[in-house]
Short mmCIF file of N, CA and C in Angstrom, two decimals:
data_model
loop_
_atom_site.label_atom_id
_atom_site.label_comp_id
_atom_site.label_asym_id
_atom_site.label_seq_id
_atom_site.Cartn_x
_atom_site.Cartn_y
_atom_site.Cartn_z
N MET A 1 -3.52 2.60 -20.62
CA MET A 1 -3.42 2.67 -19.18
C MET A 1 -3.81 4.07 -18.72
N SER A 2 -4.57 4.13 -17.67
CA SER A 2 -5.04 5.38 -17.11
C SER A 2 -4.27 5.70 -15.84
N GLU A 3 -4.08 6.98 -15.57
CA GLU A 3 -3.31 7.38 -14.40
C GLU A 3 -4.10 8.33 -13.51
N ILE A 4 -3.80 8.26 -12.22
CA ILE A 4 -4.37 9.19 -11.23
C ILE A 4 -3.19 9.85 -10.53
N HIS A 5 -3.24 11.17 -10.44
CA HIS A 5 -2.21 11.94 -9.74
C HIS A 5 -2.91 12.89 -8.79
N LEU A 6 -2.58 12.77 -7.50
CA LEU A 6 -3.13 13.68 -6.48
C LEU A 6 -1.98 14.28 -5.69
N HIS A 7 -2.14 15.54 -5.33
CA HIS A 7 -1.12 16.25 -4.57
C HIS A 7 -1.83 17.10 -3.52
N ARG A 8 -1.39 16.98 -2.29
CA ARG A 8 -1.96 17.79 -1.21
C ARG A 8 -0.85 18.33 -0.33
N LYS A 9 -0.99 19.57 0.06
CA LYS A 9 -0.12 20.13 1.09
C LYS A 9 -0.80 19.85 2.42
N HIS A 10 -0.01 19.70 3.46
CA HIS A 10 -0.57 19.45 4.79
C HIS A 10 0.33 20.12 5.83
N LYS A 11 -0.17 20.15 7.05
CA LYS A 11 0.59 20.73 8.16
C LYS A 11 0.76 19.72 9.28
N LEU A 12 0.80 18.43 8.92
CA LEU A 12 0.86 17.37 9.91
C LEU A 12 2.26 17.05 10.39
N GLY A 13 3.26 17.39 9.61
CA GLY A 13 4.61 16.93 9.90
C GLY A 13 4.78 15.53 9.32
N LEU A 14 6.00 15.08 9.25
CA LEU A 14 6.30 13.81 8.59
C LEU A 14 5.70 12.60 9.32
N LYS A 15 5.88 12.53 10.62
CA LYS A 15 5.41 11.36 11.37
C LYS A 15 3.90 11.18 11.26
N LYS A 16 3.14 12.23 11.50
CA LYS A 16 1.68 12.13 11.43
C LYS A 16 1.20 11.93 10.00
N ALA A 17 1.92 12.50 9.04
CA ALA A 17 1.55 12.29 7.64
C ALA A 17 1.75 10.83 7.23
N ARG A 18 2.82 10.21 7.73
CA ARG A 18 3.04 8.78 7.45
C ARG A 18 1.92 7.94 8.08
N GLU A 19 1.52 8.30 9.28
CA GLU A 19 0.43 7.59 9.95
C GLU A 19 -0.86 7.73 9.15
N ALA A 20 -1.13 8.94 8.65
CA ALA A 20 -2.32 9.17 7.84
C ALA A 20 -2.26 8.37 6.53
N ALA A 21 -1.08 8.35 5.92
CA ALA A 21 -0.91 7.58 4.68
C ALA A 21 -1.16 6.10 4.94
N GLN A 22 -0.72 5.61 6.09
CA GLN A 22 -0.95 4.20 6.42
C GLN A 22 -2.43 3.93 6.61
N LYS A 23 -3.16 4.87 7.19
CA LYS A 23 -4.61 4.71 7.35
C LYS A 23 -5.30 4.62 5.99
N VAL A 24 -4.88 5.48 5.05
CA VAL A 24 -5.42 5.42 3.70
C VAL A 24 -5.13 4.05 3.10
N ALA A 25 -3.90 3.58 3.24
CA ALA A 25 -3.51 2.28 2.69
C ALA A 25 -4.31 1.15 3.34
N ASP A 26 -4.53 1.23 4.64
CA ASP A 26 -5.31 0.19 5.33
C ASP A 26 -6.74 0.14 4.82
N GLU A 27 -7.33 1.30 4.60
CA GLU A 27 -8.70 1.34 4.07
C GLU A 27 -8.76 0.79 2.65
N LEU A 28 -7.77 1.14 1.83
CA LEU A 28 -7.73 0.62 0.47
C LEU A 28 -7.52 -0.89 0.48
N SER A 29 -6.73 -1.35 1.41
CA SER A 29 -6.49 -2.79 1.53
C SER A 29 -7.78 -3.53 1.85
N GLU A 30 -8.55 -2.99 2.78
CA GLU A 30 -9.82 -3.61 3.16
C GLU A 30 -10.82 -3.57 2.01
N SER A 31 -10.93 -2.43 1.35
CA SER A 31 -11.93 -2.26 0.30
C SER A 31 -11.56 -2.94 -1.01
N PHE A 32 -10.28 -2.92 -1.36
CA PHE A 32 -9.88 -3.36 -2.69
C PHE A 32 -8.82 -4.47 -2.69
N ASP A 33 -8.56 -5.07 -1.54
CA ASP A 33 -7.57 -6.14 -1.44
C ASP A 33 -6.22 -5.69 -1.99
N MET A 34 -5.81 -4.50 -1.59
CA MET A 34 -4.57 -3.90 -2.06
C MET A 34 -3.44 -4.19 -1.08
N GLU A 35 -2.28 -4.52 -1.60
CA GLU A 35 -1.09 -4.73 -0.76
C GLU A 35 -0.23 -3.48 -0.81
N SER A 36 0.43 -3.18 0.30
CA SER A 36 1.30 -1.99 0.33
C SER A 36 2.53 -2.28 1.17
N GLU A 37 3.59 -1.50 0.89
CA GLU A 37 4.85 -1.66 1.60
C GLU A 37 5.60 -0.33 1.59
N TRP A 38 6.16 0.04 2.73
CA TRP A 38 6.94 1.27 2.84
C TRP A 38 8.35 1.05 2.31
N ASP A 39 8.85 2.05 1.60
CA ASP A 39 10.25 2.13 1.17
C ASP A 39 10.69 3.55 1.49
N GLY A 40 11.27 3.75 2.67
CA GLY A 40 11.58 5.11 3.13
C GLY A 40 10.28 5.85 3.40
N ASN A 41 10.08 6.98 2.75
CA ASN A 41 8.84 7.76 2.91
C ASN A 41 7.89 7.57 1.73
N GLU A 42 8.08 6.48 1.01
CA GLU A 42 7.22 6.16 -0.12
C GLU A 42 6.49 4.85 0.17
N LEU A 43 5.17 4.92 0.11
CA LEU A 43 4.34 3.75 0.31
C LEU A 43 3.94 3.23 -1.06
N ARG A 44 4.47 2.07 -1.41
CA ARG A 44 4.15 1.47 -2.71
C ARG A 44 2.99 0.52 -2.53
N PHE A 45 2.05 0.56 -3.48
CA PHE A 45 0.88 -0.29 -3.38
C PHE A 45 0.61 -0.96 -4.72
N SER A 46 -0.06 -2.10 -4.65
CA SER A 46 -0.40 -2.81 -5.88
C SER A 46 -1.48 -3.86 -5.62
N ARG A 47 -2.10 -4.24 -6.69
CA ARG A 47 -3.02 -5.36 -6.79
C ARG A 47 -3.24 -5.58 -8.28
N SER A 48 -3.91 -6.59 -8.63
CA SER A 48 -4.14 -6.84 -10.04
C SER A 48 -4.82 -5.64 -10.68
N GLY A 49 -4.19 -5.05 -11.68
CA GLY A 49 -4.78 -3.92 -12.40
C GLY A 49 -4.46 -2.55 -11.83
N VAL A 50 -3.74 -2.48 -10.72
CA VAL A 50 -3.40 -1.20 -10.11
C VAL A 50 -1.99 -1.26 -9.52
N SER A 51 -1.23 -0.20 -9.73
CA SER A 51 0.06 -0.07 -9.04
C SER A 51 0.33 1.41 -8.86
N GLY A 52 1.13 1.72 -7.85
CA GLY A 52 1.45 3.12 -7.63
C GLY A 52 2.19 3.36 -6.35
N SER A 53 2.28 4.65 -6.01
CA SER A 53 2.99 5.03 -4.79
C SER A 53 2.36 6.26 -4.17
N LEU A 54 2.55 6.36 -2.87
CA LEU A 54 2.10 7.50 -2.08
C LEU A 54 3.34 8.02 -1.37
N THR A 55 3.84 9.17 -1.80
CA THR A 55 5.06 9.73 -1.25
C THR A 55 4.71 10.82 -0.24
N VAL A 56 5.31 10.71 0.95
CA VAL A 56 4.98 11.61 2.05
C VAL A 56 6.21 12.43 2.42
N SER A 57 6.02 13.73 2.64
CA SER A 57 7.07 14.58 3.18
C SER A 57 6.47 15.36 4.35
N LYS A 58 7.27 16.22 4.97
CA LYS A 58 6.77 16.94 6.15
C LYS A 58 5.63 17.90 5.84
N ASP A 59 5.48 18.30 4.56
CA ASP A 59 4.43 19.27 4.25
C ASP A 59 3.58 18.95 3.01
N GLN A 60 3.79 17.78 2.40
CA GLN A 60 2.95 17.41 1.26
C GLN A 60 2.89 15.90 1.09
N VAL A 61 1.88 15.48 0.36
CA VAL A 61 1.71 14.07 0.03
C VAL A 61 1.33 14.00 -1.45
N VAL A 62 1.94 13.04 -2.16
CA VAL A 62 1.71 12.90 -3.59
C VAL A 62 1.39 11.44 -3.89
N LEU A 63 0.28 11.24 -4.59
CA LEU A 63 -0.12 9.91 -5.00
C LEU A 63 -0.04 9.81 -6.52
N ASP A 64 0.59 8.77 -7.00
CA ASP A 64 0.62 8.44 -8.42
C ASP A 64 0.20 7.00 -8.56
N ALA A 65 -0.84 6.76 -9.37
CA ALA A 65 -1.34 5.41 -9.56
C ALA A 65 -1.60 5.15 -11.04
N LYS A 66 -1.35 3.93 -11.43
CA LYS A 66 -1.64 3.50 -12.79
C LYS A 66 -2.72 2.43 -12.72
N LEU A 67 -3.77 2.66 -13.50
CA LEU A 67 -4.89 1.72 -13.55
C LEU A 67 -4.81 0.93 -14.84
N GLY A 68 -4.98 -0.36 -14.74
CA GLY A 68 -5.01 -1.20 -15.92
C GLY A 68 -6.27 -0.96 -16.74
N PHE A 69 -6.34 -1.62 -17.86
CA PHE A 69 -7.43 -1.42 -18.81
C PHE A 69 -8.81 -1.60 -18.17
N LEU A 70 -9.00 -2.67 -17.43
CA LEU A 70 -10.33 -2.95 -16.86
C LEU A 70 -10.74 -1.95 -15.79
N LEU A 71 -9.80 -1.47 -15.01
CA LEU A 71 -10.13 -0.51 -13.95
C LEU A 71 -10.18 0.93 -14.45
N ALA A 72 -9.67 1.18 -15.63
CA ALA A 72 -9.68 2.54 -16.18
C ALA A 72 -11.10 3.09 -16.29
N ALA A 73 -12.06 2.22 -16.53
CA ALA A 73 -13.46 2.65 -16.62
C ALA A 73 -13.97 3.19 -15.29
N PHE A 74 -13.34 2.78 -14.19
CA PHE A 74 -13.76 3.22 -12.86
C PHE A 74 -12.91 4.36 -12.33
N LYS A 75 -12.08 4.94 -13.17
CA LYS A 75 -11.17 6.01 -12.73
C LYS A 75 -11.89 7.14 -12.00
N PRO A 76 -13.00 7.68 -12.52
CA PRO A 76 -13.66 8.78 -11.79
C PRO A 76 -14.08 8.38 -10.37
N ARG A 77 -14.59 7.18 -10.22
CA ARG A 77 -15.02 6.71 -8.91
C ARG A 77 -13.85 6.50 -7.96
N ILE A 78 -12.79 5.91 -8.49
CA ILE A 78 -11.60 5.67 -7.68
C ILE A 78 -10.97 6.99 -7.26
N ALA A 79 -10.85 7.93 -8.20
CA ALA A 79 -10.27 9.24 -7.90
C ALA A 79 -11.10 9.98 -6.86
N GLU A 80 -12.41 9.89 -6.97
CA GLU A 80 -13.29 10.55 -6.01
C GLU A 80 -13.08 9.97 -4.61
N ARG A 81 -12.96 8.67 -4.51
CA ARG A 81 -12.73 8.02 -3.22
C ARG A 81 -11.39 8.47 -2.63
N LEU A 82 -10.35 8.52 -3.46
CA LEU A 82 -9.04 8.95 -2.99
C LEU A 82 -9.06 10.42 -2.55
N GLU A 83 -9.75 11.26 -3.30
CA GLU A 83 -9.88 12.69 -2.93
C GLU A 83 -10.52 12.82 -1.55
N LYS A 84 -11.57 12.05 -1.30
CA LYS A 84 -12.23 12.11 0.01
C LYS A 84 -11.30 11.64 1.12
N ASP A 85 -10.56 10.56 0.86
CA ASP A 85 -9.61 10.08 1.86
C ASP A 85 -8.53 11.11 2.14
N PHE A 86 -8.02 11.74 1.09
CA PHE A 86 -7.00 12.78 1.25
C PHE A 86 -7.55 13.95 2.04
N ASP A 87 -8.78 14.38 1.72
CA ASP A 87 -9.40 15.49 2.44
C ASP A 87 -9.57 15.16 3.92
N ARG A 88 -9.95 13.93 4.20
CA ARG A 88 -10.20 13.52 5.58
C ARG A 88 -8.90 13.39 6.38
N TYR A 89 -7.88 12.78 5.81
CA TYR A 89 -6.66 12.49 6.56
C TYR A 89 -5.57 13.55 6.48
N PHE A 90 -5.58 14.36 5.44
CA PHE A 90 -4.49 15.33 5.27
C PHE A 90 -4.95 16.78 5.35
N ALA A 91 -6.18 17.01 5.76
CA ALA A 91 -6.70 18.39 5.85
C ALA A 91 -6.09 19.11 7.04
#
């Protein structure tokens, strides 16, 4: 199993950071048929071959994802996409 870990500091505050995290989740849902659900300030997501969470606080966001065997080959591409989304929404 392959893992992706991303961490970003931001200056959005908690409310706007949660909104940004939801936008990331919505885009992932459209592109990859991913389901997500909030549990406090943690957005849990999953689909076949992928599971993880996006934890939001007032000054940082942390993503931890586990990729199954078949998606592990696409890890660089997936990580690059997530990096771009993080740069766009949490900069």
